[in-house]
Amino acid sequence: MILSGKAKLAGVMGWPVSHSRSPRLHGYWLDHYGIDGAYLPLAVAPARFEQALRALPVLGFRGANVTIPHKEEAFRLVDHRTTRAEQMGAVNTVVVQEEGLLLGDNTDGFGFIENLRAGLPDWQPEAAQAVILGAGGAARGICVSLLEVGVPRLVIVNRTLDRAQALAESLDPGRIGAAAWSALPDLLPEAGLLVNTTSLGMAGQPPLEIDLAPLPLSAAVTDIVYAPLMTALLRQAQFRGHAVVDGLGMLLHQARPGFQAWFGPDPAVTAELHAFVAEGL
Ligand code: ATR
């Protein structure tokens, strides 16, 4: 794409940012829709983040995605926040508004749910409880969004039980329980959905060791890890006959609201896009 002087600009701020697939993803859509625009990787060190964020309107950027380790800092620094960003305590999408004000949004929960709905067209959220592995920032967004779509009960399973309890307490203790890993064999038989939100199973991280035998075959399994695309968890689940949803789709769907705000169209997530962004995973 050859840019004009009026090109619409956005990007992703992270540290490091070189591993990010977002430029490839947004670049695909910009090409696909023939938009005069660019989406750049922006390597921003934590000490310079505020300066970089404030520079967005100065440079005429329409906004940016914000990724690790800047999501909480972005939450603190923006001028306004959407309700879903408030619920999550973190911002992953910044939109420059009139007079250079910055609106902070969080589209991770949206991406998670849209990905599940696309991968599991018959999914009935209210039909059964969900078991969530992990209690970090990713787990928070996923718990909020699962409660919102009507999952009756969640159980957060975490190595550090205190953290799971604190997360449950801060969200909705009436609908969220907390448990240690050792409780999994008792929890899985009741689950309709199992979600890994930990980094376990990611390339370079320790494996996620879990026996899925007690999980009913009607339950679906999803993983936010997408490198590798088919994690050991998803492979085991698929082998046993569960419906599985890979984590790359969450990345693709969470990008839609930002793209729409900066460039215009609500972009389509297609099998071709999935394969394009997955290349090399
Ligand atoms: P994020 O914000 O991306 O979710 P995080 O806050 O660092 O990242 O959370 C990572 C999650 O993976 C946590 O639930 C963590 O468990 P603890 O709260 O006990 O630290 C989990 N995790 C990471 N490495 C782990 C390991 N080796 N074994 C078990 N759980 C692990």
mmCIF file of C-alpha atoms and ligand atoms in Angstrom:
data_model
loop_
_atom_site.group_PDB
_atom_site.id
_atom_site.type_symbol
_atom_site.label_atom_id
_atom_site.label_comp_id
_atom_site.label_asym_id
_atom_site.label_seq_id
_atom_site.Cartn_x
_atom_site.Cartn_y
_atom_site.Cartn_z
ATOM 1 C CA MET A 1 0.000 0.000 0.000
ATOM 2 C CA ILE A 2 1.351 3.398 -0.980
ATOM 3 C CA LEU A 3 0.361 6.005 1.609
ATOM 4 C CA SER A 4 -0.911 9.489 0.871
ATOM 5 C CA GLY A 5 -0.337 12.523 3.053
ATOM 6 C CA LYS A 6 -3.770 11.902 4.588
ATOM 7 C CA ALA A 7 -3.062 8.326 5.638
ATOM 8 C CA LYS A 8 -4.791 7.215 8.844
ATOM 9 C CA LEU A 9 -2.278 6.102 11.444
ATOM 10 C CA ALA A 10 -2.418 3.652 14.337
ATOM 11 C CA GLY A 11 -0.077 1.128 15.931
ATOM 12 C CA VAL A 12 0.698 -1.077 18.895
ATOM 13 C CA MET A 13 2.780 0.026 21.875
ATOM 14 C CA GLY A 14 4.583 -2.760 23.701
ATOM 15 C CA TRP A 15 7.958 -3.616 25.239
ATOM 16 C CA PRO A 16 9.147 -5.664 23.533
ATOM 17 C CA VAL A 17 6.863 -5.390 20.541
ATOM 18 C CA SER A 18 8.786 -7.371 17.950
ATOM 19 C CA HIS A 19 6.798 -10.568 18.612
ATOM 20 C CA SER A 20 3.436 -8.818 18.100
ATOM 21 C CA ARG A 21 1.226 -10.158 15.322
ATOM 22 C CA SER A 22 -1.015 -7.094 15.399
ATOM 23 C CA PRO A 23 0.827 -5.210 12.601
ATOM 24 C CA ARG A 24 0.406 -8.256 10.358
ATOM 25 C CA LEU A 25 -3.254 -8.533 11.310
ATOM 26 C CA HIS A 26 -4.168 -4.870 10.813
ATOM 27 C CA GLY A 27 -1.964 -4.716 7.716
ATOM 28 C CA TYR A 28 -3.993 -7.533 6.186
ATOM 29 C CA TRP A 29 -7.246 -5.702 6.827
ATOM 30 C CA LEU A 30 -5.908 -2.350 5.575
ATOM 31 C CA ASP A 31 -4.919 -4.059 2.338
ATOM 32 C CA HIS A 32 -8.139 -6.035 2.117
ATOM 33 C CA TYR A 33 -10.327 -2.935 2.496
ATOM 34 C CA GLY A 34 -8.020 -0.756 0.359
ATOM 35 C CA ILE A 35 -7.623 1.798 3.153
ATOM 36 C CA ASP A 36 -5.101 4.618 2.977
ATOM 37 C CA GLY A 37 -3.627 3.859 6.391
ATOM 38 C CA ALA A 38 -0.852 2.223 8.360
ATOM 39 C CA TYR A 39 -0.551 0.271 11.590
ATOM 40 C CA LEU A 40 2.942 0.288 13.077
ATOM 41 C CA PRO A 41 4.850 -1.626 15.754
ATOM 42 C CA LEU A 42 5.821 0.977 18.379
ATOM 43 C CA ALA A 43 8.526 -0.243 20.777
ATOM 44 C CA VAL A 44 7.977 1.910 23.861
ATOM 45 C CA ALA A 45 10.000 1.375 27.049
ATOM 46 C CA PRO A 46 7.989 1.600 30.281
ATOM 47 C CA ALA A 47 9.762 4.797 31.402
ATOM 48 C CA ARG A 48 8.695 6.576 28.175
ATOM 49 C CA PHE A 49 5.156 5.214 27.975
ATOM 50 C CA GLU A 50 3.339 8.303 29.189
ATOM 51 C CA GLN A 51 5.286 10.476 26.779
ATOM 52 C CA ALA A 52 4.534 8.113 23.898
ATOM 53 C CA LEU A 53 0.846 7.883 24.734
ATOM 54 C CA ARG A 54 0.505 11.667 24.939
ATOM 55 C CA ALA A 55 2.310 11.929 21.606
ATOM 56 C CA LEU A 56 -0.458 10.051 19.760
ATOM 57 C CA PRO A 57 -2.651 13.135 19.158
ATOM 58 C CA VAL A 58 0.415 15.314 18.599
ATOM 59 C CA LEU A 59 1.514 13.047 15.753
ATOM 60 C CA GLY A 60 -1.980 12.806 14.311
ATOM 61 C CA PHE A 61 -2.463 9.148 15.228
ATOM 62 C CA ARG A 62 -6.053 7.927 15.436
ATOM 63 C CA GLY A 63 -5.076 5.715 18.346
ATOM 64 C CA ALA A 64 -3.160 2.595 19.286
ATOM 65 C CA ASN A 65 -3.309 -0.797 20.853
ATOM 66 C CA VAL A 66 -1.452 -1.195 24.096
ATOM 67 C CA THR A 67 0.076 -4.490 25.113
ATOM 68 C CA ILE A 68 2.355 -5.944 27.779
ATOM 69 C CA PRO A 69 3.578 -4.297 30.010
ATOM 70 C CA HIS A 70 1.578 -1.103 29.479
ATOM 71 C CA LYS A 71 -2.083 -2.068 29.912
ATOM 72 C CA GLU A 72 -2.471 -0.960 33.549
ATOM 73 C CA GLU A 73 -0.481 2.227 33.018
ATOM 74 C CA ALA A 74 -2.651 3.077 30.002
ATOM 75 C CA PHE A 75 -5.693 2.574 32.221
ATOM 76 C CA ARG A 76 -4.342 5.188 34.630
ATOM 77 C CA LEU A 77 -3.286 7.687 31.983
ATOM 78 C CA VAL A 78 -6.227 7.942 29.570
ATOM 79 C CA ASP A 79 -8.742 10.794 29.879
ATOM 80 C CA HIS A 80 -11.891 8.610 29.659
ATOM 81 C CA ARG A 81 -12.568 4.902 29.862
ATOM 82 C CA THR A 82 -15.318 2.663 28.533
ATOM 83 C CA THR A 83 -17.366 0.672 31.052
ATOM 84 C CA ARG A 84 -15.667 -2.552 30.027
ATOM 85 C CA ALA A 85 -12.222 -0.994 30.548
ATOM 86 C CA GLU A 86 -13.347 0.126 34.029
ATOM 87 C CA GLN A 87 -14.443 -3.430 34.792
ATOM 88 C CA MET A 88 -11.126 -4.873 33.707
ATOM 89 C CA GLY A 89 -8.772 -2.342 35.250
ATOM 90 C CA ALA A 90 -6.695 -2.340 32.066
ATOM 91 C CA VAL A 91 -6.746 -0.711 28.635
ATOM 92 C CA ASN A 92 -5.702 -2.424 25.398
ATOM 93 C CA THR A 93 -7.199 0.003 22.873
ATOM 94 C CA VAL A 94 -6.799 3.785 22.840
ATOM 95 C CA VAL A 95 -8.828 6.037 20.579
ATOM 96 C CA VAL A 96 -7.852 9.679 20.044
ATOM 97 C CA GLN A 97 -10.936 11.847 20.334
ATOM 98 C CA GLU A 98 -11.688 15.467 19.554
ATOM 99 C CA GLU A 99 -9.248 17.926 21.066
ATOM 100 C CA GLY A 100 -6.720 15.157 21.538
ATOM 101 C CA LEU A 101 -8.444 13.466 24.460
ATOM 102 C CA LEU A 102 -7.684 9.764 24.874
ATOM 103 C CA LEU A 103 -10.443 7.179 25.299
ATOM 104 C CA GLY A 104 -9.316 3.869 26.805
ATOM 105 C CA ASP A 105 -11.193 0.692 25.933
ATOM 106 C CA ASN A 106 -10.606 -2.961 26.720
ATOM 107 C CA THR A 107 -11.608 -5.371 23.971
ATOM 108 C CA ASP A 108 -10.032 -8.554 25.346
ATOM 109 C CA GLY A 109 -13.284 -9.866 26.841
ATOM 110 C CA PHE A 110 -15.159 -8.981 23.656
ATOM 111 C CA GLY A 111 -12.519 -10.848 21.619
ATOM 112 C CA PHE A 112 -12.709 -13.855 23.895
ATOM 113 C CA ILE A 113 -16.505 -14.136 23.639
ATOM 114 C CA GLU A 114 -16.680 -13.432 19.893
ATOM 115 C CA ASN A 115 -14.057 -16.104 19.309
ATOM 116 C CA LEU A 116 -16.017 -18.620 21.384
ATOM 117 C CA ARG A 117 -19.261 -17.783 19.607
ATOM 118 C CA ALA A 118 -17.588 -18.168 16.214
ATOM 119 C CA GLY A 119 -15.926 -21.468 17.162
ATOM 120 C CA LEU A 120 -18.884 -22.907 19.097
ATOM 121 C CA PRO A 121 -22.038 -21.807 17.267
ATOM 122 C CA ASP A 122 -24.230 -24.000 19.528
ATOM 123 C CA TRP A 123 -22.685 -22.800 22.788
ATOM 124 C CA GLN A 124 -25.271 -22.042 25.473
ATOM 125 C CA PRO A 125 -23.451 -20.014 28.119
ATOM 126 C CA GLU A 126 -26.183 -20.431 30.718
ATOM 127 C CA ALA A 127 -26.176 -24.236 30.476
ATOM 128 C CA ALA A 128 -23.187 -25.041 32.702
ATOM 129 C CA GLN A 129 -20.428 -23.585 34.817
ATOM 130 C CA ALA A 130 -16.960 -22.755 33.570
ATOM 131 C CA VAL A 131 -13.590 -23.619 35.045
ATOM 132 C CA ILE A 132 -10.941 -20.926 34.576
ATOM 133 C CA LEU A 133 -7.265 -21.829 34.968
ATOM 134 C CA GLY A 134 -5.250 -18.839 36.189
ATOM 135 C CA ALA A 135 -6.018 -15.643 38.101
ATOM 136 C CA GLY A 136 -3.965 -12.948 36.336
ATOM 137 C CA GLY A 137 -5.004 -10.012 34.192
ATOM 138 C CA ALA A 138 -6.202 -12.215 31.361
ATOM 139 C CA ALA A 139 -8.386 -14.234 33.735
ATOM 140 C CA ARG A 140 -10.064 -11.052 35.006
ATOM 141 C CA GLY A 141 -11.234 -9.980 31.558
ATOM 142 C CA ILE A 142 -12.420 -13.463 30.700
ATOM 143 C CA CYS A 143 -14.345 -13.858 33.972
ATOM 144 C CA VAL A 144 -16.075 -10.503 33.511
ATOM 145 C CA SER A 145 -17.144 -11.373 29.985
ATOM 146 C CA LEU A 146 -18.321 -14.904 30.836
ATOM 147 C CA LEU A 147 -20.522 -13.595 33.666
ATOM 148 C CA GLU A 148 -21.877 -10.944 31.345
ATOM 149 C CA VAL A 149 -23.038 -13.476 28.731
ATOM 150 C CA GLY A 150 -24.811 -15.523 31.373
ATOM 151 C CA VAL A 151 -22.517 -18.335 32.516
ATOM 152 C CA PRO A 152 -24.165 -19.198 35.853
ATOM 153 C CA ARG A 153 -21.028 -19.938 37.849
ATOM 154 C CA LEU A 154 -17.256 -19.770 37.447
ATOM 155 C CA VAL A 155 -14.531 -21.499 39.404
ATOM 156 C CA ILE A 156 -11.075 -19.955 39.241
ATOM 157 C CA VAL A 157 -8.326 -22.526 39.715
ATOM 158 C CA ASN A 158 -4.903 -21.116 40.466
ATOM 159 C CA ARG A 159 -1.509 -22.204 41.787
ATOM 160 C CA THR A 160 -1.714 -19.330 44.286
ATOM 161 C CA LEU A 161 -5.118 -19.812 45.868
ATOM 162 C CA ASP A 162 -5.081 -16.350 47.504
ATOM 163 C CA ARG A 163 -4.952 -14.728 44.096
ATOM 164 C CA ALA A 164 -7.939 -16.728 42.855
ATOM 165 C CA GLN A 165 -9.869 -15.797 45.990
ATOM 166 C CA ALA A 166 -8.994 -12.123 45.632
ATOM 167 C CA LEU A 167 -10.111 -12.103 41.998
ATOM 168 C CA ALA A 168 -13.395 -13.861 42.834
ATOM 169 C CA GLU A 169 -13.967 -11.447 45.720
ATOM 170 C CA SER A 170 -13.336 -8.371 43.594
ATOM 171 C CA LEU A 171 -15.698 -9.482 40.801
ATOM 172 C CA ASP A 172 -18.721 -11.406 42.089
ATOM 173 C CA PRO A 173 -18.149 -13.742 45.048
ATOM 174 C CA GLY A 174 -21.733 -14.988 44.722
ATOM 175 C CA ARG A 175 -21.089 -16.449 41.263
ATOM 176 C CA ILE A 176 -17.340 -17.154 41.367
ATOM 177 C CA GLY A 177 -15.543 -19.751 43.426
ATOM 178 C CA ALA A 178 -11.804 -20.207 43.934
ATOM 179 C CA ALA A 179 -9.897 -23.475 44.161
ATOM 180 C CA ALA A 180 -6.430 -24.988 44.104
ATOM 181 C CA TRP A 181 -5.164 -27.163 41.230
ATOM 182 C CA SER A 182 -5.676 -30.261 43.385
ATOM 183 C CA ALA A 183 -9.451 -29.676 43.255
ATOM 184 C CA LEU A 184 -9.613 -30.037 39.458
ATOM 185 C CA PRO A 185 -10.698 -33.705 39.358
ATOM 186 C CA ASP A 186 -13.765 -32.714 41.432
ATOM 187 C CA LEU A 187 -14.526 -29.581 39.412
ATOM 188 C CA LEU A 188 -14.169 -30.847 35.853
ATOM 189 C CA PRO A 189 -17.229 -33.174 35.917
ATOM 190 C CA GLU A 190 -19.507 -30.116 36.392
ATOM 191 C CA ALA A 191 -17.880 -27.949 33.726
ATOM 192 C CA GLY A 192 -19.321 -26.993 30.355
ATOM 193 C CA LEU A 193 -16.278 -24.932 29.451
ATOM 194 C CA LEU A 194 -12.608 -25.105 30.440
ATOM 195 C CA VAL A 195 -10.422 -22.060 29.791
ATOM 196 C CA ASN A 196 -6.652 -21.795 30.186
ATOM 197 C CA THR A 197 -5.677 -18.195 30.929
ATOM 198 C CA THR A 198 -2.202 -19.020 32.272
ATOM 199 C CA SER A 199 0.980 -18.844 30.275
ATOM 200 C CA LEU A 200 1.534 -22.570 30.761
ATOM 201 C CA GLY A 201 1.881 -24.414 27.472
ATOM 202 C CA MET A 202 3.235 -21.360 25.651
ATOM 203 C CA ALA A 203 6.441 -21.896 23.685
ATOM 204 C CA GLY A 204 9.311 -21.438 26.171
ATOM 205 C CA GLN A 205 7.064 -21.847 29.253
ATOM 206 C CA PRO A 206 6.458 -24.949 31.371
ATOM 207 C CA PRO A 207 3.783 -27.356 30.068
ATOM 208 C CA LEU A 208 0.217 -27.316 31.347
ATOM 209 C CA GLU A 209 -0.209 -30.739 32.920
ATOM 210 C CA ILE A 210 -3.835 -31.644 33.358
ATOM 211 C CA ASP A 211 -5.833 -34.835 32.981
ATOM 212 C CA LEU A 212 -9.049 -34.149 31.104
ATOM 213 C CA ALA A 213 -10.560 -37.586 31.809
ATOM 214 C CA PRO A 214 -13.158 -36.226 34.320
ATOM 215 C CA LEU A 215 -14.385 -33.539 31.880
ATOM 216 C CA PRO A 216 -17.732 -34.405 30.204
ATOM 217 C CA LEU A 217 -17.377 -34.815 26.447
ATOM 218 C CA SER A 218 -20.021 -32.123 25.958
ATOM 219 C CA ALA A 219 -17.619 -29.550 27.462
ATOM 220 C CA ALA A 220 -15.609 -27.244 25.216
ATOM 221 C CA VAL A 221 -11.962 -26.349 25.825
ATOM 222 C CA THR A 222 -10.210 -23.114 24.919
ATOM 223 C CA ASP A 223 -6.748 -21.693 25.514
ATOM 224 C CA ILE A 224 -5.581 -18.093 25.350
ATOM 225 C CA VAL A 225 -2.109 -19.328 24.433
ATOM 226 C CA TYR A 226 -1.725 -19.265 20.637
ATOM 227 C CA ALA A 227 1.980 -20.037 20.196
ATOM 228 C CA PRO A 228 1.840 -22.922 19.506
ATOM 229 C CA LEU A 229 -1.574 -22.662 17.909
ATOM 230 C CA MET A 230 -2.578 -26.162 18.992
ATOM 231 C CA THR A 231 -1.359 -26.312 22.588
ATOM 232 C CA ALA A 232 -0.927 -29.627 24.387
ATOM 233 C CA LEU A 233 -4.188 -28.839 26.225
ATOM 234 C CA LEU A 234 -6.119 -28.371 22.983
ATOM 235 C CA ARG A 235 -4.518 -31.422 21.407
ATOM 236 C CA GLN A 236 -5.471 -33.606 24.360
ATOM 237 C CA ALA A 237 -9.017 -32.194 24.329
ATOM 238 C CA GLN A 238 -9.420 -32.678 20.589
ATOM 239 C CA PHE A 239 -8.089 -36.226 20.806
ATOM 240 C CA ARG A 240 -10.689 -36.988 23.486
ATOM 241 C CA GLY A 241 -13.470 -35.570 21.311
ATOM 242 C CA HIS A 242 -14.120 -32.154 22.897
ATOM 243 C CA ALA A 243 -14.903 -29.086 20.845
ATOM 244 C CA VAL A 244 -11.801 -26.855 20.982
ATOM 245 C CA VAL A 245 -11.250 -23.172 20.201
ATOM 246 C CA ASP A 246 -7.720 -21.875 19.702
ATOM 247 C CA GLY A 247 -6.438 -18.640 21.213
ATOM 248 C CA LEU A 248 -5.473 -16.901 17.986
ATOM 249 C CA GLY A 249 -9.127 -16.146 17.265
ATOM 250 C CA MET A 250 -9.294 -14.075 20.460
ATOM 251 C CA LEU A 251 -6.442 -11.912 19.165
ATOM 252 C CA LEU A 252 -8.214 -11.496 15.828
ATOM 253 C CA HIS A 253 -11.565 -10.550 17.342
ATOM 254 C CA GLN A 254 -10.182 -8.239 20.047
ATOM 255 C CA ALA A 255 -8.617 -6.181 17.242
ATOM 256 C CA ARG A 256 -11.954 -5.420 15.536
ATOM 257 C CA PRO A 257 -13.218 -2.506 17.681
ATOM 258 C CA GLY A 258 -9.886 -0.676 17.368
ATOM 259 C CA PHE A 259 -9.717 -1.162 13.607
ATOM 260 C CA GLN A 260 -13.271 0.101 13.258
ATOM 261 C CA ALA A 261 -12.621 3.164 15.432
ATOM 262 C CA TRP A 262 -9.405 4.132 13.601
ATOM 263 C CA PHE A 263 -10.064 3.059 10.024
ATOM 264 C CA GLY A 264 -13.861 2.678 9.487
ATOM 265 C CA PRO A 265 -15.045 -0.860 8.710
ATOM 266 C CA ASP A 266 -15.851 -3.551 11.287
ATOM 267 C CA PRO A 267 -13.376 -5.990 9.733
ATOM 268 C CA ALA A 268 -14.218 -9.615 9.022
ATOM 269 C CA VAL A 269 -12.431 -12.476 10.760
ATOM 270 C CA THR A 270 -12.140 -15.175 8.119
ATOM 271 C CA ALA A 271 -10.381 -18.532 7.817
ATOM 272 C CA GLU A 272 -7.963 -16.903 5.353
ATOM 273 C CA LEU A 273 -7.065 -14.191 7.871
ATOM 274 C CA HIS A 274 -6.628 -16.797 10.613
ATOM 275 C CA ALA A 275 -4.223 -18.773 8.410
ATOM 276 C CA PHE A 276 -2.360 -15.606 7.400
ATOM 277 C CA VAL A 277 -1.789 -14.443 10.969
ATOM 278 C CA ALA A 278 -1.031 -17.994 12.160
ATOM 279 C CA GLU A 279 1.797 -18.420 9.652
ATOM 280 C CA GLY A 280 4.857 -19.693 11.473
ATOM 281 C CA LEU A 281 3.075 -20.507 14.736
HETATM 282 P P1 ATR B 1 -1.621 -12.291 32.769
HETATM 283 O O1 ATR B 1 -1.872 -10.904 33.242
HETATM 284 O O2 ATR B 1 -1.147 -12.400 31.342
HETATM 285 O O3 ATR B 1 -2.785 -13.212 33.028
HETATM 286 P P2 ATR B 1 -0.085 -12.958 35.130
HETATM 287 O O4 ATR B 1 -0.806 -11.928 35.912
HETATM 288 O O5 ATR B 1 1.377 -13.084 35.288
HETATM 289 O O6 ATR B 1 -0.336 -12.795 33.575
HETATM 290 O O7 ATR B 1 -0.766 -14.374 35.431
HETATM 291 C C1 ATR B 1 -0.253 -15.553 34.991
HETATM 292 C C2 ATR B 1 -1.094 -16.740 35.477
HETATM 293 O O8 ATR B 1 -0.405 -17.940 35.117
HETATM 294 C C3 ATR B 1 -1.289 -16.774 36.979
HETATM 295 O O9 ATR B 1 -2.535 -17.352 37.276
HETATM 296 C C4 ATR B 1 -0.141 -17.693 37.418
HETATM 297 O O10 ATR B 1 -0.357 -18.344 38.641
HETATM 298 P P3 ATR B 1 0.052 -17.630 40.043
HETATM 299 O O11 ATR B 1 -0.988 -16.608 40.329
HETATM 300 O O12 ATR B 1 0.102 -18.730 41.020
HETATM 301 O O13 ATR B 1 1.424 -17.006 39.787
HETATM 302 C C5 ATR B 1 -0.147 -18.689 36.295
HETATM 303 N N1 ATR B 1 1.155 -19.359 36.176
HETATM 304 C C6 ATR B 1 2.277 -18.864 35.607
HETATM 305 N N2 ATR B 1 3.281 -19.755 35.686
HETATM 306 C C7 ATR B 1 2.779 -20.847 36.349
HETATM 307 C C8 ATR B 1 3.319 -22.119 36.726
HETATM 308 N N3 ATR B 1 4.589 -22.452 36.458
HETATM 309 N N4 ATR B 1 2.485 -22.989 37.363
HETATM 310 C C9 ATR B 1 1.204 -22.665 37.624
HETATM 311 N N5 ATR B 1 0.640 -21.477 37.283
HETATM 312 C C10 ATR B 1 1.400 -20.591 36.656
#
